[in-house]
Coordinates of C-alpha atoms and ligand atoms in Angstrom, one line a residue:
X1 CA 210.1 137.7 63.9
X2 CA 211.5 134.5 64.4
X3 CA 208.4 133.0 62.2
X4 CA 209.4 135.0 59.7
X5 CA 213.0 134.4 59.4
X6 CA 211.6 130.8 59.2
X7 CA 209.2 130.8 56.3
X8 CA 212.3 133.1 54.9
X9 CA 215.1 130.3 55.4
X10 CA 214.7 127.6 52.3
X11 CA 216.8 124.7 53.3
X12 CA 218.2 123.1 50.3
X13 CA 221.3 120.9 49.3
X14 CA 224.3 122.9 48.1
X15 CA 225.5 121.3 44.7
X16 CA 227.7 118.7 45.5
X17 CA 228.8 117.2 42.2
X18 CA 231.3 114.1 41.8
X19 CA 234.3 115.4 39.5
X20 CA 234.6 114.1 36.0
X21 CA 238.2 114.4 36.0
X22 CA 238.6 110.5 37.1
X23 CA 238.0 109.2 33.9
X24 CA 239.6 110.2 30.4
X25 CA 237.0 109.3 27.6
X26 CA 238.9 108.7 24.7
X27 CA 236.9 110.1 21.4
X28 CA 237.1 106.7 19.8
X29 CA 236.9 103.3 20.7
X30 CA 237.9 99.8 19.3
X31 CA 236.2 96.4 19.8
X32 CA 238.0 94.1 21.8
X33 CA 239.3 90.7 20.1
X34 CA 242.1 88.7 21.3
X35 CA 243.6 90.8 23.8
X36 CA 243.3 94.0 21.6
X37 CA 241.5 96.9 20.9
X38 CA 241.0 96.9 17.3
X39 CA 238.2 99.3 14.6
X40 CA 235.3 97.2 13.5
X41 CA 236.2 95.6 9.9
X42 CA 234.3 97.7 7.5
X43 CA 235.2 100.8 9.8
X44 CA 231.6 102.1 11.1
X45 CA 231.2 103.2 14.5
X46 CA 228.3 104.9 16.7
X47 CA 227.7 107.2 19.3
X48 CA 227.6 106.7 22.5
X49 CA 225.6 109.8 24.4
X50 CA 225.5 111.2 28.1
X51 CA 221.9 110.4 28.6
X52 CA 221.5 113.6 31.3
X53 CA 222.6 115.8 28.8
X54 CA 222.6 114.8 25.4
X55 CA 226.5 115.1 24.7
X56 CA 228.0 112.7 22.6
X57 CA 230.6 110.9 25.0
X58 CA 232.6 109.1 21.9
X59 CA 232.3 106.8 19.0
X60 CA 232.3 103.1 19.4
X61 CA 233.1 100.6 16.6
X62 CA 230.4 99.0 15.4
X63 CA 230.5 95.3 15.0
X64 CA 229.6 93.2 12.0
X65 CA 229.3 89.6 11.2
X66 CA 233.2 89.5 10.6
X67 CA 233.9 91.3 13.3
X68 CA 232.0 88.6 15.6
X69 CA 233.4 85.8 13.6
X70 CA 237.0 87.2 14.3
X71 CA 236.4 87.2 17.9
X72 CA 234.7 83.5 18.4
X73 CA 237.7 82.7 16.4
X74 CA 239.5 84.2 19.2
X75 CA 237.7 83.0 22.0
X76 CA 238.0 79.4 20.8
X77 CA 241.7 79.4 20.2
X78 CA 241.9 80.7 23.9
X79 CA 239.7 77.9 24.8
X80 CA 241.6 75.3 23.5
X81 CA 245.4 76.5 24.2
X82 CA 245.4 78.5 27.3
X83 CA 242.2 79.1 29.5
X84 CA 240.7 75.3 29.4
X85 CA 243.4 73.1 30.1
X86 CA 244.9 76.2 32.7
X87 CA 244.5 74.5 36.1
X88 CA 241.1 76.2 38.2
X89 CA 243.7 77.7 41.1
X90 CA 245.8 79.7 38.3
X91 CA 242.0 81.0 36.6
X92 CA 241.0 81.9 40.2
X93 CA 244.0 84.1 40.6
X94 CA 243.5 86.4 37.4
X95 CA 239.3 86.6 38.5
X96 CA 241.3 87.7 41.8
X97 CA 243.1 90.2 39.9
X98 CA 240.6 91.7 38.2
X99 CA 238.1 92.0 41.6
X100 CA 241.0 93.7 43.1
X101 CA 241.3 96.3 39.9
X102 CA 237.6 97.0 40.2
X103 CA 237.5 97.8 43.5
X104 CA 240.8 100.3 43.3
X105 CA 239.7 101.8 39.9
X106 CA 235.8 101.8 41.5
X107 CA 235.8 105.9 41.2
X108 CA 236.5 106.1 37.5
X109 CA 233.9 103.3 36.8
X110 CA 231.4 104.7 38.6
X111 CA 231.6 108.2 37.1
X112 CA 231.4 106.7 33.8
X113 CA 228.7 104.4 34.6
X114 CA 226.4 107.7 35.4
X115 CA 227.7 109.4 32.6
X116 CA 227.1 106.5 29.8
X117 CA 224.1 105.2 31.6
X118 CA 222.7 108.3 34.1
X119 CA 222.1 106.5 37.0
X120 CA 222.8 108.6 40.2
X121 CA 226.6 108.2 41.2
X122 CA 225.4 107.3 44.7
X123 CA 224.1 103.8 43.3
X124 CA 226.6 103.2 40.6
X125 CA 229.2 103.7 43.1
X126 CA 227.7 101.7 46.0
X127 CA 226.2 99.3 44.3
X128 CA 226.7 98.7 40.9
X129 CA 230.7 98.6 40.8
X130 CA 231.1 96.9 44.3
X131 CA 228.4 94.3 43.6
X132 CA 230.7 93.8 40.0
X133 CA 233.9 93.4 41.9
X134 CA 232.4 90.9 44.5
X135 CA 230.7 88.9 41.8
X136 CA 234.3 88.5 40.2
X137 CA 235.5 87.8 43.9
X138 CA 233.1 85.5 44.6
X139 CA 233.7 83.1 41.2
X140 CA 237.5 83.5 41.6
X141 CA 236.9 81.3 45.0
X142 CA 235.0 78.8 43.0
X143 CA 237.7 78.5 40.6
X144 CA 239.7 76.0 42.0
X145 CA 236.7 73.6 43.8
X146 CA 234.3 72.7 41.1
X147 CA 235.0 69.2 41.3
X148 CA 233.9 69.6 45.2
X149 CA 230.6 72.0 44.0
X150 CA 228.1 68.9 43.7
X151 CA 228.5 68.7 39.5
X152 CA 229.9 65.6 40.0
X153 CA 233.6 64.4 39.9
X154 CA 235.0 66.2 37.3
X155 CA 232.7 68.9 35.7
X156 CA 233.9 70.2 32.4
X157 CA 233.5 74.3 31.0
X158 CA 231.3 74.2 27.8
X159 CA 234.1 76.4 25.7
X160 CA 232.6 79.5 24.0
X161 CA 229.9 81.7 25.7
X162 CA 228.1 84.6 23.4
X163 CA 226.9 86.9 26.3
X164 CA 224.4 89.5 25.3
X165 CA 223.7 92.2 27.8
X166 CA 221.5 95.0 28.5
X167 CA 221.8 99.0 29.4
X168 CA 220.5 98.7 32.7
X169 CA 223.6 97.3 35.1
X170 CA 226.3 97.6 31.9
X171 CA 228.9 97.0 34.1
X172 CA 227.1 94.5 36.6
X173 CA 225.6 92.4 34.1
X174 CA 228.9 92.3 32.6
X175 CA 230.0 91.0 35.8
X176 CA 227.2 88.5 36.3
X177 CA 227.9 87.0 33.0
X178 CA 231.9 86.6 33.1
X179 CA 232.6 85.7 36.4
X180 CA 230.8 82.4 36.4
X181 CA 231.4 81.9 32.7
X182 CA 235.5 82.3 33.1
X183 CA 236.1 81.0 36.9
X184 CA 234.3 77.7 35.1
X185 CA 236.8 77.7 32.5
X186 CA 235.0 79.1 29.2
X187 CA 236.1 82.2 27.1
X188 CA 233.9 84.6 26.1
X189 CA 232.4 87.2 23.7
X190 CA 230.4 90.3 24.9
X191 CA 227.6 91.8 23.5
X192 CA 227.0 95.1 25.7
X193 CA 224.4 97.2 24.7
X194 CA 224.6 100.1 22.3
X195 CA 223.6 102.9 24.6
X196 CA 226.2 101.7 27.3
X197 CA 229.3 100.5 26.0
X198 CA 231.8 102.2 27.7
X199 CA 232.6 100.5 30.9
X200 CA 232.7 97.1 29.3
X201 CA 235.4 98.4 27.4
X202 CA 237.0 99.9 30.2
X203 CA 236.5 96.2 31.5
X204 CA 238.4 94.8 29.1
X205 CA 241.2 97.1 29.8
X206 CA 241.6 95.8 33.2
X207 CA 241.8 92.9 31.6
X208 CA 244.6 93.4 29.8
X209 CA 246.0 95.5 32.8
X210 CA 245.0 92.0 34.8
X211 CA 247.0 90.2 32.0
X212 CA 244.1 88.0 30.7
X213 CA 245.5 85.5 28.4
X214 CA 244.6 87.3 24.6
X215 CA 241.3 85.6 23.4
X216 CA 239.3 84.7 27.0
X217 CA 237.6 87.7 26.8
X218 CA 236.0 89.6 23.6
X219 CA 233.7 92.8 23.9
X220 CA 232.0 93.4 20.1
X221 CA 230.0 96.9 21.0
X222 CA 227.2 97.4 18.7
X223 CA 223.8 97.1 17.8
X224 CA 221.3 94.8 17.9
X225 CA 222.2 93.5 14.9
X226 CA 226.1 91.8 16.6
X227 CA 223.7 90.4 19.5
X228 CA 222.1 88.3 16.8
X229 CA 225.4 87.7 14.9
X230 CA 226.4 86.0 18.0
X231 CA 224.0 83.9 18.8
X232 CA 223.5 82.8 15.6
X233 CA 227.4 82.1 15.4
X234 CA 227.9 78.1 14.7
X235 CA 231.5 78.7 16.9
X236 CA 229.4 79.7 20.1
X237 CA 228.6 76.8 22.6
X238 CA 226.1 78.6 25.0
X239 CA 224.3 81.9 24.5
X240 CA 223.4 83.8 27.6
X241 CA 221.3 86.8 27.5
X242 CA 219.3 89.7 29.6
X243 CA 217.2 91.9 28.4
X244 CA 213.7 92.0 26.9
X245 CA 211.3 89.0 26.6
X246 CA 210.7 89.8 22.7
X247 CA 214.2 89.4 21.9
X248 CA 214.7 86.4 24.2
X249 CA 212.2 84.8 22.5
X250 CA 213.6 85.4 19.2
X251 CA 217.0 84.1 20.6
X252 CA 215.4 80.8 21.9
X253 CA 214.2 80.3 18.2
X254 CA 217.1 80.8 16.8
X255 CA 219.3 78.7 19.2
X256 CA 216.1 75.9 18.9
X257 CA 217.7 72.6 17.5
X258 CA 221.4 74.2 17.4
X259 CA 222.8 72.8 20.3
X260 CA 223.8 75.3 22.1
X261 CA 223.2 75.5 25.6
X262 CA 221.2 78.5 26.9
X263 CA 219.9 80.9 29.5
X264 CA 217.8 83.8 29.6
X265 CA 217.1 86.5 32.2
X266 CA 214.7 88.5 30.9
X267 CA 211.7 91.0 32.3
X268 CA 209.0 91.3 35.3
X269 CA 206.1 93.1 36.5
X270 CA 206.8 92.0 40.1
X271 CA 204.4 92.7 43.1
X272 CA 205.4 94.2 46.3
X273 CA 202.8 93.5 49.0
X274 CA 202.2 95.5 51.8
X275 CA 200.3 93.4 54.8
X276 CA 198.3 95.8 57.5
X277 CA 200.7 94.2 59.8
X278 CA 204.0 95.9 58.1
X279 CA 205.8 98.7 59.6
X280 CA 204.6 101.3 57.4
X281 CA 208.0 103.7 57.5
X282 CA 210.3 100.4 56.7
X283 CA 207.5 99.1 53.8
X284 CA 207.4 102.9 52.2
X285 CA 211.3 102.5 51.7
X286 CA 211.3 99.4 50.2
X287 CA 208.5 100.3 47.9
X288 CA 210.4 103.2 46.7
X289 CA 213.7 101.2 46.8
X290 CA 211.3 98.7 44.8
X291 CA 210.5 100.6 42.0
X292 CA 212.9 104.0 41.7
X293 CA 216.1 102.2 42.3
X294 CA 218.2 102.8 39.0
X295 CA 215.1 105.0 37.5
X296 CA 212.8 101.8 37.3
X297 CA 215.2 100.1 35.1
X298 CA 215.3 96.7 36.7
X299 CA 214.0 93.7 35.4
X300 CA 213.1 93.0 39.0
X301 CA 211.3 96.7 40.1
X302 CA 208.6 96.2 42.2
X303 CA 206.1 97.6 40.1
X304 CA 203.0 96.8 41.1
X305 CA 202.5 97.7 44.5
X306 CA 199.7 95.4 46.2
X307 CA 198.4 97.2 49.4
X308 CA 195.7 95.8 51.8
X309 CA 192.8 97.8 51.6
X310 CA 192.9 98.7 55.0
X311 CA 196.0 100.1 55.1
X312 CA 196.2 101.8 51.7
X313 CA 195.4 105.7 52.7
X314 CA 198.1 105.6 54.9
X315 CA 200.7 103.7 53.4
X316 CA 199.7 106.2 50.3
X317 CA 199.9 109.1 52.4
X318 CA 203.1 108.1 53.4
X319 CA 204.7 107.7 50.1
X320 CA 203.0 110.9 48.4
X321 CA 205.2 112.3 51.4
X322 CA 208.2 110.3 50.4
X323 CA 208.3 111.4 47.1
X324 CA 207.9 114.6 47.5
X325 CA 211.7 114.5 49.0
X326 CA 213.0 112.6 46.2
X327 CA 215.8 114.6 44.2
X328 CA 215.8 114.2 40.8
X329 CA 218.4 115.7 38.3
X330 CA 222.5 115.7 37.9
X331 CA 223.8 111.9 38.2
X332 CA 226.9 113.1 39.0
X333 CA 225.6 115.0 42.3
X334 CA 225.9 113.1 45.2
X335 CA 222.9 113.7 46.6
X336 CA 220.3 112.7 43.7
X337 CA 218.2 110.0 44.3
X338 CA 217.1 109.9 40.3
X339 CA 219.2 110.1 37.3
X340 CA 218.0 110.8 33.9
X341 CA 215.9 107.6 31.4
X342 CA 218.7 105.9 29.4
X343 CA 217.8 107.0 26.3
X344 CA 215.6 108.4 24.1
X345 CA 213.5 105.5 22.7
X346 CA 213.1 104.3 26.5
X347 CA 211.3 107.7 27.6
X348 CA 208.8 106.9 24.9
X349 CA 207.9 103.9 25.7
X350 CA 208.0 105.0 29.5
X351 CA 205.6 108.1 28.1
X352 CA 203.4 106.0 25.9
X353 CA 202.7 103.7 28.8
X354 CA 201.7 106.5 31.5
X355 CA 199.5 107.9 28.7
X356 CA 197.7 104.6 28.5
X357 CA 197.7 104.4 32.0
X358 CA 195.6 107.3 32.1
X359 CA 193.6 107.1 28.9
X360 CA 192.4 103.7 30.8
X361 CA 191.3 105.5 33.7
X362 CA 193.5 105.1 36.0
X363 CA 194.6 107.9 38.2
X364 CA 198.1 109.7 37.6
X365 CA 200.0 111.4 40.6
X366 CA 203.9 113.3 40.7
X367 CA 205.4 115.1 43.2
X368 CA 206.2 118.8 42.1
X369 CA 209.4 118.1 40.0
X370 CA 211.6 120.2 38.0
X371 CA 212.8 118.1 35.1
X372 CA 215.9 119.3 33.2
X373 CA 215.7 121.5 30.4
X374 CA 217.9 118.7 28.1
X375 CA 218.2 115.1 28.3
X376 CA 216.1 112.0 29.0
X377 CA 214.2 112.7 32.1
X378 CA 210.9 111.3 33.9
X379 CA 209.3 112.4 37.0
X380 CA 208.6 109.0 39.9
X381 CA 204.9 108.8 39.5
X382 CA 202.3 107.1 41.0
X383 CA 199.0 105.3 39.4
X384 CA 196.1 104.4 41.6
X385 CA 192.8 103.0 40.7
X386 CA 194.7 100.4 38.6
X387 CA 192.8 97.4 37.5
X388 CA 194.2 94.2 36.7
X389 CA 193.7 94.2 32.8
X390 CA 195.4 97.7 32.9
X391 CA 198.4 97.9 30.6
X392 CA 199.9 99.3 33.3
X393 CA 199.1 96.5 35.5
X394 CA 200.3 94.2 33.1
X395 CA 203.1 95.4 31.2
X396 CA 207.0 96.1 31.9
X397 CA 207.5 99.8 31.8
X398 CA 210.9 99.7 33.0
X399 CA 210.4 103.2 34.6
X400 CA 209.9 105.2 37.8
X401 CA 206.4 104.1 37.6
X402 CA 204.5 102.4 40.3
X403 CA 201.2 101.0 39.7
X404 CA 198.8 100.6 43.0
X405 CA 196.7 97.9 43.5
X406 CA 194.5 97.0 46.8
X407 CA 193.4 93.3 48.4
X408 CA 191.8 92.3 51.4
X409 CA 193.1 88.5 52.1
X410 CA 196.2 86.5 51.3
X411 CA 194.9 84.3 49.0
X412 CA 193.4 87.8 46.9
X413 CA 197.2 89.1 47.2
X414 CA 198.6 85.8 45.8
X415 CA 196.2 85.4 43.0
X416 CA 196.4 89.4 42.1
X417 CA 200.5 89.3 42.5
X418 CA 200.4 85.8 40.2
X419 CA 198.2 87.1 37.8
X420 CA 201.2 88.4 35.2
X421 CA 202.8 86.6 32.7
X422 CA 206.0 87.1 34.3
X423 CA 207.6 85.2 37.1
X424 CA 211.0 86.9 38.3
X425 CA 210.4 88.7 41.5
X426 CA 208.1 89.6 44.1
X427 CA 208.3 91.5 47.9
X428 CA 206.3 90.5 51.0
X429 CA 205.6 93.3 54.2
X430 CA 204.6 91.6 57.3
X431 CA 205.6 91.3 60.8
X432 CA 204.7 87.6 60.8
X433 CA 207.6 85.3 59.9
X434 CA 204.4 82.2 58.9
X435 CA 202.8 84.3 56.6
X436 CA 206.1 85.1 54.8
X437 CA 206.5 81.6 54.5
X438 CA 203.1 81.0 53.3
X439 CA 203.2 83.8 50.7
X440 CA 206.8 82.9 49.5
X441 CA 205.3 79.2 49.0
X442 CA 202.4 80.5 46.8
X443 CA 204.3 83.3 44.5
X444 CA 205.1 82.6 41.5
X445 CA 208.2 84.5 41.2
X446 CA 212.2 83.1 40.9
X447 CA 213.0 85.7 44.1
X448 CA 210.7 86.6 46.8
X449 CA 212.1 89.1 49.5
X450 CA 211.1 89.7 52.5
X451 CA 210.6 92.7 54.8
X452 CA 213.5 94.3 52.1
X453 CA 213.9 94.8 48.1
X454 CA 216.0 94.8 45.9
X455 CA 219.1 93.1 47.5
X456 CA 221.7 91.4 45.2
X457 CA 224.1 89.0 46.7
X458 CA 226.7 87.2 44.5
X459 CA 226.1 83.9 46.5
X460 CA 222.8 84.2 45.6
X461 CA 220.8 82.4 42.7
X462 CA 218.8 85.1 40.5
X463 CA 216.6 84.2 37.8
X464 CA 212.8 83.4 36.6
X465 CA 209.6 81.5 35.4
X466 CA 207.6 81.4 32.4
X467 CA 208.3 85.0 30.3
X468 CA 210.7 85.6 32.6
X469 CA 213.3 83.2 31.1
X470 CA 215.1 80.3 32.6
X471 CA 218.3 79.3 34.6
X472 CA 220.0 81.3 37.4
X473 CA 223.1 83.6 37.9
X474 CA 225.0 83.8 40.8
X475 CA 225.7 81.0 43.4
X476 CA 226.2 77.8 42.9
X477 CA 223.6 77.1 40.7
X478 CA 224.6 79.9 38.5
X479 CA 227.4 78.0 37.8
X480 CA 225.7 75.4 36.4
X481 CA 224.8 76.8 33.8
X482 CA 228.4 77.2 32.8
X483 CA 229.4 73.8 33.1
X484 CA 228.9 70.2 31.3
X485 CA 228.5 68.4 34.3
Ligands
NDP1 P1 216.7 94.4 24.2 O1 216.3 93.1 24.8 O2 216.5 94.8 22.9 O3 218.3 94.5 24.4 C1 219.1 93.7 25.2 C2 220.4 93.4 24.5 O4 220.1 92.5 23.4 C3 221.1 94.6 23.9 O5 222.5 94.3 24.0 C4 220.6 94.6 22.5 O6 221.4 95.3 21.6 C5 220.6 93.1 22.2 N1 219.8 92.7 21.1 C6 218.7 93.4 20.5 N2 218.2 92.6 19.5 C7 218.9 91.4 19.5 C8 218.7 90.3 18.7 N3 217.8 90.1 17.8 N4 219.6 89.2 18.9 C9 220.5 89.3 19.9 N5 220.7 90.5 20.7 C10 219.9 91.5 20.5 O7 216.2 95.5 25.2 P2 216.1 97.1 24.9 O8 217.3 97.7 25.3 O9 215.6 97.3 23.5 O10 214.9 97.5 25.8 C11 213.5 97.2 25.4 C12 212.7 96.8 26.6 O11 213.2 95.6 27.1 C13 212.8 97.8 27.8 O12 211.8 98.8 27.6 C14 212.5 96.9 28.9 O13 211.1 96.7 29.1 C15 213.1 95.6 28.5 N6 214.4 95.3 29.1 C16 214.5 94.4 30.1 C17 215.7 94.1 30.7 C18 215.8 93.2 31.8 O14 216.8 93.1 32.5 N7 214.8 92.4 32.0 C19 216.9 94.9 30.3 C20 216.7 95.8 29.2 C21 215.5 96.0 28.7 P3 221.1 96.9 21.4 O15 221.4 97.6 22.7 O16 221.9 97.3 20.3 O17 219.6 97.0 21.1

């Protein structure tokens, strides 16, 4: 009896759904120059959609060259009259201001961060919007003490920054690019990205609520297209950009010989390795912290697992388990671990990829997933059998992919998690604190972590090698690259 009322009893998760009714989306939105919001000069706009769903969320004004010009015209004249001569301890306490407005308006930026993006509410609300507030927190207190930060005796902002962003972190990266850029004493212009404009703009609202002198910050939503009218603006001093290595690449050509100052944080195909020594429970998280964190889409995903052979059935076993508990669906319920693919175009490429992953012979593997009937949706999957020249292996699919890889020594793990032409990230499982040292020594990667994945810390320099750009954001360092010292 009892048996039966067990195999009866389905234990799931009650709906438990964040309410939309923090956040007001107006139908129509402005681009943001010199302390206003403003429609785009010639009057077009875009749509800016809810990714899980499909529904349009509002129009956006879509920026042109005049549009751009009008803001670094805006930026500049801030530069010069207010926010560069304005003593470092009166900067801090506006970055103060808007921390504090994040953090007590964090609810209504992280509903609409799921809702523009579709990124589970549980990470947009404990990490994306905290992580923004405390990178804002974190620069305000460098404000006032760059002439003590090691750039010398008196270190000097560069003026202008064109900051181009991606759809990933919209509100972070928006974060990890003012912060530094303002607490040094620049003013800038924002380039979010088309799908995800809407909490930048909201950003620039507690801007003005913050009373940010008119001018130190501009946001010029639109397409690709306003990216490039920026950083090919003559009024721009540095150009800082994340996003994809073929459009960094075109950036660096067309800042080449300009000078303009400039860094780039662009993709990854990092490794995670797994030693036989790890703790298999505490590696199995961070691999599927690694790689279905924010659906994939992070330029620092573990995705290539690297797994002693040893090991690799039951670390495998393991995650297949794992997996299999993952719940994928609503961003806005609290309780899903995986939103929906950002947009459209994304999903193809994330399909296109797994197709090739298969039509090259490696072996494809989901958990038993119900996807939604509409929107952008893909299920975590899992590719073993992967060999190095795989496109899989070698490619940024910026998805809930993982591709699995085995080795039997140290040196075959450093060779296997090198062999990429990227150079961002990389994760190392081991109980032994040498051979983390030892690996960290070897991998060519910008951020190794250890024993963990995926952890973001404002103090902390991020950035990469070779395709995976150059110069870091956050710490000290990051500030650098905001400074003529
Ligand atoms: P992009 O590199 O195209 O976009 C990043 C930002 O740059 C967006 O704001 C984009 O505008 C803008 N942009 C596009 N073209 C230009 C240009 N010529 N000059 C200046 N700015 C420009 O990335 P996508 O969004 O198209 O994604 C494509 C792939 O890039 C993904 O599949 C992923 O592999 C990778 N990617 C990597 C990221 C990372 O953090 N490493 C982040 C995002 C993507 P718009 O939004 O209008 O296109």
């Amino acid at each position: 009896m009892q048996g039966e009322l067990a195999a009866q009893t389905e234990w799931d998760y009650a709906p438990a759904p964040e309410s939309r009714e923090i956040v007001s989306i107006a139908p129509e939105y402005g681009l943001f120059i010199d302390g206003e919001f403003v429609p785009a000069a010639d009057g077009r706009q875009f749509a800016t959609l809810n990714p899980a769903t499909e529904e349009p969320l509002a129009q956006v004004a879509d920026a042109g060259e005049a549009d751009v010009d009008r803001a670094v015209a805006a930026a500049r004249t801030a530069y010069e009259r207010v926010w560069g001569p304005m003593p470092g301890a009166e900067r801090a306490k506006y970055l103060y201001r808007i921390a504090r407005l994040l953090q007590e308006r964090s609810r209504e930026f992280a509903v609409l961060e799921s809702l523009d993006n579709g990124k589970p509410i549980k990470e947009s609300r404990d990490v994306d919007i905290p992580l923004a507030a405390a990178h804002f927190f974190y620069h305000a207190g460098w404000a006032d003490k760059l002439e003590h930060a090691g750039f010398g005796p008196s270190p000097r902002p560069l003026g202008v920054a064109g900051q181009v962003i991606p759809w990933n972190f919209p509100l972070l990266m928006a974060a990890w690019k003012l912060a530094p850029a303002l607490a040094a004493g620049n003013t800038c212009v924002l380039k979010p990205a088309e799908t995800t404009p809407l909490t930048a703009l909201l950003l620039a609202e507690v801007c003005q609520q913050a009373g940010l002198p008119p001018g130190v910050l501009n946001v010029t939503t639109g397409a690709g297209s306003a990216g490039a009218a920026l950083v090919s603006h003559p009024g721009v001093d540095k150009i800082a950009f994340t996003g994809s290595t073929e459009v960094g690449k075109e950036i660096q050509r067309a800042v080449a010989g300009t000078g303009k100052r400039l860094t780039l944080e662009l993709g990854g195909k990092a490794a995670n390795i797994v030693f036989d020594d790890a703790p298999v429970e505490g590696a199995v998280e961070g691999i599927v912290n690694g790689i279905f964190f924010n659906q994939g889409h992070v330029c620092c995903a573990g995705s290539r697992l690297l797994v002693q052979e040893s090991v690799a059935d039951a670390v495998l076993g393991r995650l297949r388990d794992r997996l299999g508990t993952l719940r994928l669906g609503d961003p806005l319920d609290k309780n899903t671990d995986i939103g929906a693919i950002n947009s459209r175009q994304q999903l193809d490429k994330i399909r296109e990829l797994s197709d090739a992953g298969e039509a090259e012979g490696a072996e494809r593997w989901s958990p038993p997933c119900q996807l939604p009937d509409r929107g952008y949706w893909f299920p975590p999957t899992l590719f073993t059998g992967v060999s190095q020249s795989h496109r899989i292996a070698q490619e940024e699919i910026f998805g809930p992919v993982l591709s699995v890889l085995t080795f039997r020594t140290p040196d075959e793990a450093v060779a296997k998690a090198n062999n990429t032409p990227y150079g961002l990230s990389a994760g190392v499982w081991t109980e032994k604190g040498s051979r983390i040292l030892w690996m960290a020594q070897r991998l060519r990667a910008g951020v190794v972590w250890a024993n963990t994945y995926n952890r973001f810390d404002p103090t902390s320099p991020f950035g990469g090698y070779r395709e995976s750009g150059f110069g870091r954001e956050g710490g000290r360092h990051g500030l650098a690259a905001y400074l003529n010292a």
